[in-house]
Tab-separated table of C-alpha atoms in Angstrom:
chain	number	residue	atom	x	y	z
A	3	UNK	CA	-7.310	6.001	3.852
A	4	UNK	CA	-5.597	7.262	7.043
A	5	UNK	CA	-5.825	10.561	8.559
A	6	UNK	CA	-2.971	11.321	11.548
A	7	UNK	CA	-5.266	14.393	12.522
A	8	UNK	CA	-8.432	16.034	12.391
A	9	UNK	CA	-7.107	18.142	10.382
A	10	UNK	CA	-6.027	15.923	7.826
A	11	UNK	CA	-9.466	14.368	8.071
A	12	UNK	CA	-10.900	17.410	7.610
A	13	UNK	CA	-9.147	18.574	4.679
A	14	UNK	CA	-10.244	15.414	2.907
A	15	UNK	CA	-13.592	16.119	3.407
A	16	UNK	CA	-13.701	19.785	2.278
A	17	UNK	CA	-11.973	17.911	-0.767
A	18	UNK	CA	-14.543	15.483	-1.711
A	19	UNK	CA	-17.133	17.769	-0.922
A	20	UNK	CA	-15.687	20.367	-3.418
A	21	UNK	CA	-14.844	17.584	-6.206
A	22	UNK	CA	-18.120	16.166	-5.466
A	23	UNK	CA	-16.085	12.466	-5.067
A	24	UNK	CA	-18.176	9.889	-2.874
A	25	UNK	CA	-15.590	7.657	-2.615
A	26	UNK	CA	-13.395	10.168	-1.199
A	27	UNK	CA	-16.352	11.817	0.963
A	28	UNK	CA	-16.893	8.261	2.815
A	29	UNK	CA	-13.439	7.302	3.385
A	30	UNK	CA	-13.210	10.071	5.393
A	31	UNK	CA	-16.113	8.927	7.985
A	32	UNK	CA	-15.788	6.317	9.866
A	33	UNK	CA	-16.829	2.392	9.215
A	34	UNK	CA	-19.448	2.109	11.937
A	35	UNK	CA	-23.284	3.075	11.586
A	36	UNK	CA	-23.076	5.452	14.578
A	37	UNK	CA	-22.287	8.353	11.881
A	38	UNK	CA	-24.725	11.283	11.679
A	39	UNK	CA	-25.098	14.050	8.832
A	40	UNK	CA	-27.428	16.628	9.219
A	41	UNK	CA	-27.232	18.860	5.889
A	42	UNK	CA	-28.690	22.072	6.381
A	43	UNK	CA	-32.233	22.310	7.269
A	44	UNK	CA	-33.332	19.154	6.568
A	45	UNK	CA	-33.260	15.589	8.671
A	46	UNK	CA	-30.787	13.678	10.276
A	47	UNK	CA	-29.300	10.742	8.047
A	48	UNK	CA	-27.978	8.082	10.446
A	49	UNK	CA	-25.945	5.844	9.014
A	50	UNK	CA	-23.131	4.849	5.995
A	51	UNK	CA	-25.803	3.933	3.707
A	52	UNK	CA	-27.898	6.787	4.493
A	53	UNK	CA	-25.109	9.223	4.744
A	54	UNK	CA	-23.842	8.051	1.369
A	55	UNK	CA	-27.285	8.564	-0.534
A	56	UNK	CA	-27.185	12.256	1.032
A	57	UNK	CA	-24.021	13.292	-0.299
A	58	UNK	CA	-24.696	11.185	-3.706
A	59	UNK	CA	-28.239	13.702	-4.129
A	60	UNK	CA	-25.995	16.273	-3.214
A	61	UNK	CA	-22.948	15.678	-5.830
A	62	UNK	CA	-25.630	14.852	-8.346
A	63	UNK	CA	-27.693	17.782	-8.184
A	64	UNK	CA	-24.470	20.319	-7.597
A	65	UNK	CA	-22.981	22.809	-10.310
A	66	UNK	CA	-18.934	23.485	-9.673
A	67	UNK	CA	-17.987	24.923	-6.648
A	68	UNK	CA	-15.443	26.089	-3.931
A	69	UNK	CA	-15.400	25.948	-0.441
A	70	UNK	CA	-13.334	27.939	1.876
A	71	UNK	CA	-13.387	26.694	5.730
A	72	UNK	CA	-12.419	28.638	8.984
A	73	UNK	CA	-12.472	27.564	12.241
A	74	UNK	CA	-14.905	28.799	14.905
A	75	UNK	CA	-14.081	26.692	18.255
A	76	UNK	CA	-12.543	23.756	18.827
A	77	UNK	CA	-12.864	20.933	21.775
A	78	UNK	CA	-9.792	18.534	21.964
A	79	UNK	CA	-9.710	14.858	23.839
A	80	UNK	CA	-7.358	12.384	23.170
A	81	UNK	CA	-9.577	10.236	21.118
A	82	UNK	CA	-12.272	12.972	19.856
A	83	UNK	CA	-11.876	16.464	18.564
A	84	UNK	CA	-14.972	18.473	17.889
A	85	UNK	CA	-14.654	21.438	15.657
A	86	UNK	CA	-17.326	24.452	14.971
A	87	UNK	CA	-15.955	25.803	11.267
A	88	UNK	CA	-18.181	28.216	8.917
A	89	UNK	CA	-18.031	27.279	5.084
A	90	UNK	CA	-17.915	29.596	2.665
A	91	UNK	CA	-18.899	28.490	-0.917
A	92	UNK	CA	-18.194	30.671	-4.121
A	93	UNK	CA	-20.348	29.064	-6.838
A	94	UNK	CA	-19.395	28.877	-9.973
A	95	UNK	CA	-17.964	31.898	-11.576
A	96	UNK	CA	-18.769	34.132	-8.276
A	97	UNK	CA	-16.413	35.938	-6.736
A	98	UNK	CA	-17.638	36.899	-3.784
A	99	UNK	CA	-18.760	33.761	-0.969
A	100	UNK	CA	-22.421	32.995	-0.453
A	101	UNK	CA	-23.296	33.693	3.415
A	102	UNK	CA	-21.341	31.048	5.675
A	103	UNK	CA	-23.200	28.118	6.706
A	104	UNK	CA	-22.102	26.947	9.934
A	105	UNK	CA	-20.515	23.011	10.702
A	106	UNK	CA	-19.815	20.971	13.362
A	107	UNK	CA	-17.927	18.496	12.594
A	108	UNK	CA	-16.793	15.432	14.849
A	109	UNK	CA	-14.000	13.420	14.563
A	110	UNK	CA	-13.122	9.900	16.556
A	111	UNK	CA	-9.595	8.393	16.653
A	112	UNK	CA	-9.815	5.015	15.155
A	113	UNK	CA	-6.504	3.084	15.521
A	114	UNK	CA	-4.114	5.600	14.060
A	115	UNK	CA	-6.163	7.358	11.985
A	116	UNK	CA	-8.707	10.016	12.524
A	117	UNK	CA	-12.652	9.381	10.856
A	118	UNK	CA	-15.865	11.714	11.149
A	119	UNK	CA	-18.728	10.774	12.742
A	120	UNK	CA	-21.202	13.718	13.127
A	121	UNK	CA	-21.306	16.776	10.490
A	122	UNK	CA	-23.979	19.107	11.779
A	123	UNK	CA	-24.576	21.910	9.036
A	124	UNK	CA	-27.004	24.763	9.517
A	125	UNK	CA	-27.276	27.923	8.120
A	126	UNK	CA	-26.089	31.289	10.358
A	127	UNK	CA	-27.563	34.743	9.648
A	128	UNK	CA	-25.379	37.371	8.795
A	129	UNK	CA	-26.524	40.793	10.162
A	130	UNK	CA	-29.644	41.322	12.359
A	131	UNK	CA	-31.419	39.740	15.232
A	132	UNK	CA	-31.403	35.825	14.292
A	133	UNK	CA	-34.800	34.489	14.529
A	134	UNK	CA	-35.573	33.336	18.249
A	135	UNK	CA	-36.493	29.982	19.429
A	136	UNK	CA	-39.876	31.565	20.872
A	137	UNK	CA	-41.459	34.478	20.298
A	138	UNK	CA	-41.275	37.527	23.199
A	139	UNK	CA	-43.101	38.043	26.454
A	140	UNK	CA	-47.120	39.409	25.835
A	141	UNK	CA	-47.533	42.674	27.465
A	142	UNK	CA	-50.083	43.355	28.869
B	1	UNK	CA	-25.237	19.334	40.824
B	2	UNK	CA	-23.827	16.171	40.199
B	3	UNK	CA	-25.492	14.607	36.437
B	4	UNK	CA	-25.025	10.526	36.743
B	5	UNK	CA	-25.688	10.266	33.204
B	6	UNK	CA	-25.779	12.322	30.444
B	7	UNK	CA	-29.868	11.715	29.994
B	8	UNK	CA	-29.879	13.236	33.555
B	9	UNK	CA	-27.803	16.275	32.405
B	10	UNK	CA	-30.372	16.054	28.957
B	11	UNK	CA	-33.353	16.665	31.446
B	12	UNK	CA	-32.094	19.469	33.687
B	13	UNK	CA	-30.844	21.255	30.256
B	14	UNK	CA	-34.435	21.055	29.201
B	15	UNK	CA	-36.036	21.746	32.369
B	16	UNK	CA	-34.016	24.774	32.846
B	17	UNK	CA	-34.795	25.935	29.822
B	18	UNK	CA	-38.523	25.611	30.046
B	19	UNK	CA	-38.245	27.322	33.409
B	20	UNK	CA	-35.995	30.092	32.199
B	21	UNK	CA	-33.521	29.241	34.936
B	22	UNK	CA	-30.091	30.225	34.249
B	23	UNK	CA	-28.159	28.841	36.950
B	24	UNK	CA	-29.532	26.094	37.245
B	25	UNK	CA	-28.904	26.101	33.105
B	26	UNK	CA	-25.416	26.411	33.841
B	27	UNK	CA	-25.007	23.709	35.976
B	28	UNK	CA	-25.608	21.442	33.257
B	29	UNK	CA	-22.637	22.984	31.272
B	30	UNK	CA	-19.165	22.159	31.859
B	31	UNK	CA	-16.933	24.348	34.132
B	32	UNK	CA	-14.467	25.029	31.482
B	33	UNK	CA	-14.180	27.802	28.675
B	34	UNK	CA	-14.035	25.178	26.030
B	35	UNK	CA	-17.721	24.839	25.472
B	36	UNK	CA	-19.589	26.280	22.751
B	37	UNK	CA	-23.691	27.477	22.012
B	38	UNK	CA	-24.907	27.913	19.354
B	39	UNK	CA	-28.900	29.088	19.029
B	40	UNK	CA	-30.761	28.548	16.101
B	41	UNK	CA	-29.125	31.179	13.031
B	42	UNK	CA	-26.965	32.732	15.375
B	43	UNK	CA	-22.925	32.843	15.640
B	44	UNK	CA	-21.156	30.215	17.634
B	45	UNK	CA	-20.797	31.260	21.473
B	46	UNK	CA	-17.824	30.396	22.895
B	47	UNK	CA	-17.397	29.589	26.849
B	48	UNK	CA	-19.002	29.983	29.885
B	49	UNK	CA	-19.157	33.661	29.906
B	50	UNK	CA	-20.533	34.203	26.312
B	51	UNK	CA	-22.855	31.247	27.110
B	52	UNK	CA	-24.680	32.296	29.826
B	53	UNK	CA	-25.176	35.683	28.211
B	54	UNK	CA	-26.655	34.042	25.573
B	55	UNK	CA	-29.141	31.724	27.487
B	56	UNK	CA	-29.991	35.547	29.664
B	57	UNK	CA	-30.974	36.881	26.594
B	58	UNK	CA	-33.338	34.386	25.675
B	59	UNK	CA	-34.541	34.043	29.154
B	60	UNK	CA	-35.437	37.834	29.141
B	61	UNK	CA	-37.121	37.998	25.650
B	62	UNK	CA	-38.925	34.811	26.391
B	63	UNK	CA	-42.475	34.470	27.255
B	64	UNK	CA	-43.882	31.066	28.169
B	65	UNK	CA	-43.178	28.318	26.343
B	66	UNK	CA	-42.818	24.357	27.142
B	67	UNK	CA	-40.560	22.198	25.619
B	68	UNK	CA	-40.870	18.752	24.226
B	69	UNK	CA	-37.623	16.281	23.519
B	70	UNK	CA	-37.336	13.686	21.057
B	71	UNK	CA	-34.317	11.719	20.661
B	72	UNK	CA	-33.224	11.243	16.976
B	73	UNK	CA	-29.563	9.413	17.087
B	74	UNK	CA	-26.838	8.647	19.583
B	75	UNK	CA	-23.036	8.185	20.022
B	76	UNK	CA	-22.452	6.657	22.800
B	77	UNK	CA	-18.344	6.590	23.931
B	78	UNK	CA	-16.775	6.108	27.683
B	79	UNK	CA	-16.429	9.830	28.622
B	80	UNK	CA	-18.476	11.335	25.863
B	81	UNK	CA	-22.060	10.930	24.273
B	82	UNK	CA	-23.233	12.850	21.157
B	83	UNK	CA	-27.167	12.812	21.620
B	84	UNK	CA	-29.053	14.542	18.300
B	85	UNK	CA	-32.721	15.761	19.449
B	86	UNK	CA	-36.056	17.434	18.284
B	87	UNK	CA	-37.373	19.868	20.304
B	88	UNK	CA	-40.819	20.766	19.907
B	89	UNK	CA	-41.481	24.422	21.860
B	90	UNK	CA	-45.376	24.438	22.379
B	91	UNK	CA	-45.691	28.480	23.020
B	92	UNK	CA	-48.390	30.081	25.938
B	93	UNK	CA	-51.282	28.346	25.480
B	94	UNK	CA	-51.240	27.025	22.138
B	95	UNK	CA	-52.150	23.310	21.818
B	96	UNK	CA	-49.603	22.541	18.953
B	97	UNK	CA	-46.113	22.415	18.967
B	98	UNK	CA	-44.566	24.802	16.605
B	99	UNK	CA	-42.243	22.727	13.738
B	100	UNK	CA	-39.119	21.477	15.387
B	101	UNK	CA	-35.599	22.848	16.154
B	102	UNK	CA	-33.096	20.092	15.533
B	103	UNK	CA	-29.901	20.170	18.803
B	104	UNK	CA	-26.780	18.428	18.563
B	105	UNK	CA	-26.001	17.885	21.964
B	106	UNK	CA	-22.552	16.566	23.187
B	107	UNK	CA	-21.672	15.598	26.859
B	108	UNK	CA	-18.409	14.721	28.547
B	109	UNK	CA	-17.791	12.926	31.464
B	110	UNK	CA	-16.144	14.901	34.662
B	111	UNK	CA	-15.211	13.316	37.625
B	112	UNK	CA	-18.658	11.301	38.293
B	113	UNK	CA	-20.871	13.974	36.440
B	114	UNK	CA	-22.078	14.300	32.934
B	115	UNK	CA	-22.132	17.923	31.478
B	116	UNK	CA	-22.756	19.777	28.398
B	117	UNK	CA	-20.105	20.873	26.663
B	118	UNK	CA	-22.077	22.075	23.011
B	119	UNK	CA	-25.446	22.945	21.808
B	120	UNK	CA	-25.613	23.242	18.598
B	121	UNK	CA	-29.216	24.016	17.473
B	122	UNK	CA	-31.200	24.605	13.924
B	123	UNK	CA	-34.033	24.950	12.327
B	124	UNK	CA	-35.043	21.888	10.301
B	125	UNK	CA	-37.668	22.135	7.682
B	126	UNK	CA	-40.539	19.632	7.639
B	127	UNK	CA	-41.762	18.674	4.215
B	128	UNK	CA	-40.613	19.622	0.689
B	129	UNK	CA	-37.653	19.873	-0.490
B	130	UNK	CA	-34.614	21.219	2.100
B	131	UNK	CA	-32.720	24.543	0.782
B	132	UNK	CA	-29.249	23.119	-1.398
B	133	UNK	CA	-26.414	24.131	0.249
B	134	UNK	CA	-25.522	25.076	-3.352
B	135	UNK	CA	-27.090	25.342	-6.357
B	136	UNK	CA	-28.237	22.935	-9.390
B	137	UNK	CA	-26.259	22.554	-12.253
B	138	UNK	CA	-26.049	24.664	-14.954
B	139	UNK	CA	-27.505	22.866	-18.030
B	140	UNK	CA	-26.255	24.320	-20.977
């Protein structure tokens, strides 16, 4: 497969993610083991063969569902475009979006076409003070 | 500051962290508005200004706290490196670290000096079973 942007390659993989097709999900990263996936909460998988079991689990364990993406921030080079996008999945017969989980996703120019190499999911808390990295100053 | 590498721009991210320095924490970053922050469960943050407000915040609401690095995966290109971490925050004077925060960290090249240009940071969940990002299948 080749993708002329990172937008193309990003389309495909919001497309295989949301037909649950792993064929389709690893044409779209590239062909080298430097790839990364970190689905949310849990471990990186380094790797195509580890990346590939991930989204297999995934598929497998996953009812029908959409996913609506929208970008955050982008970072443009010539050769690597990093984009921040929250996902929005409506499961099943819902109509209303479960609470985003945020990606970034990085893409490498290969030749003429355009591959991931890191998707970095994690969920984001709507509303609220989000939980801090360390807890507050002791008064004494 | 001038970062030969981007391990050296790694360490003074770290150490300004632990030390709750904010200039010297945005030294590490790059001097454009195309870099992005994002803390664990919290929205993206999008350049320098948003940034450092981000890193003041923590600074203030932080009491001690050390931090230990562990490197999980690397991408390694001419004028940009992807480094994936653990951080293990050991807080006042407890003798454990508390479970770990996993950081995408992505540095770029500028002039002779490696800086930051995202931190994207989550919380990773040891043991069990990570959340789905959706659902199982409905059997019917």
């Amino acid at each position: 497969m080749n993708f002329s942007t990172p937008e193309a390659a990003e389309a495909a993989f919001y497309a295989a993610f949301e037909t649950r097709n792993l064929d389709a999900m690893m044409a779209v990263w590239a062909s080298d083991d430097s790839i990364a996936c970190i689905h949310p909460m849990a471990a990186p998988l380094d790797g195509r063969t580890a990346v590939a079991a991930g989204w297999h689990s995934m598929f497998e364990a996953a009812g029908q569902f959409r996913v609506q993406v929208e970008i955050a921030h982008e970072i443009r080079e010539a050769t690597q475009v990093l984009r921040i996008v929250r996902e929005y999945l409506v499961i099943g017969q819902e109509t209303e979006p479960r609470p985003p989980i945020l990606a970034t996703n990085l893409y490498r120019k290969e030749g003429e076409s355009w591959h991931m190499v890191l998707h970095h999911a994690s969920p984001l808390q709507i509303g609220g003070t989000p939980p801090a990295r360390m807890p507050p100053v002791v008064l004494h």
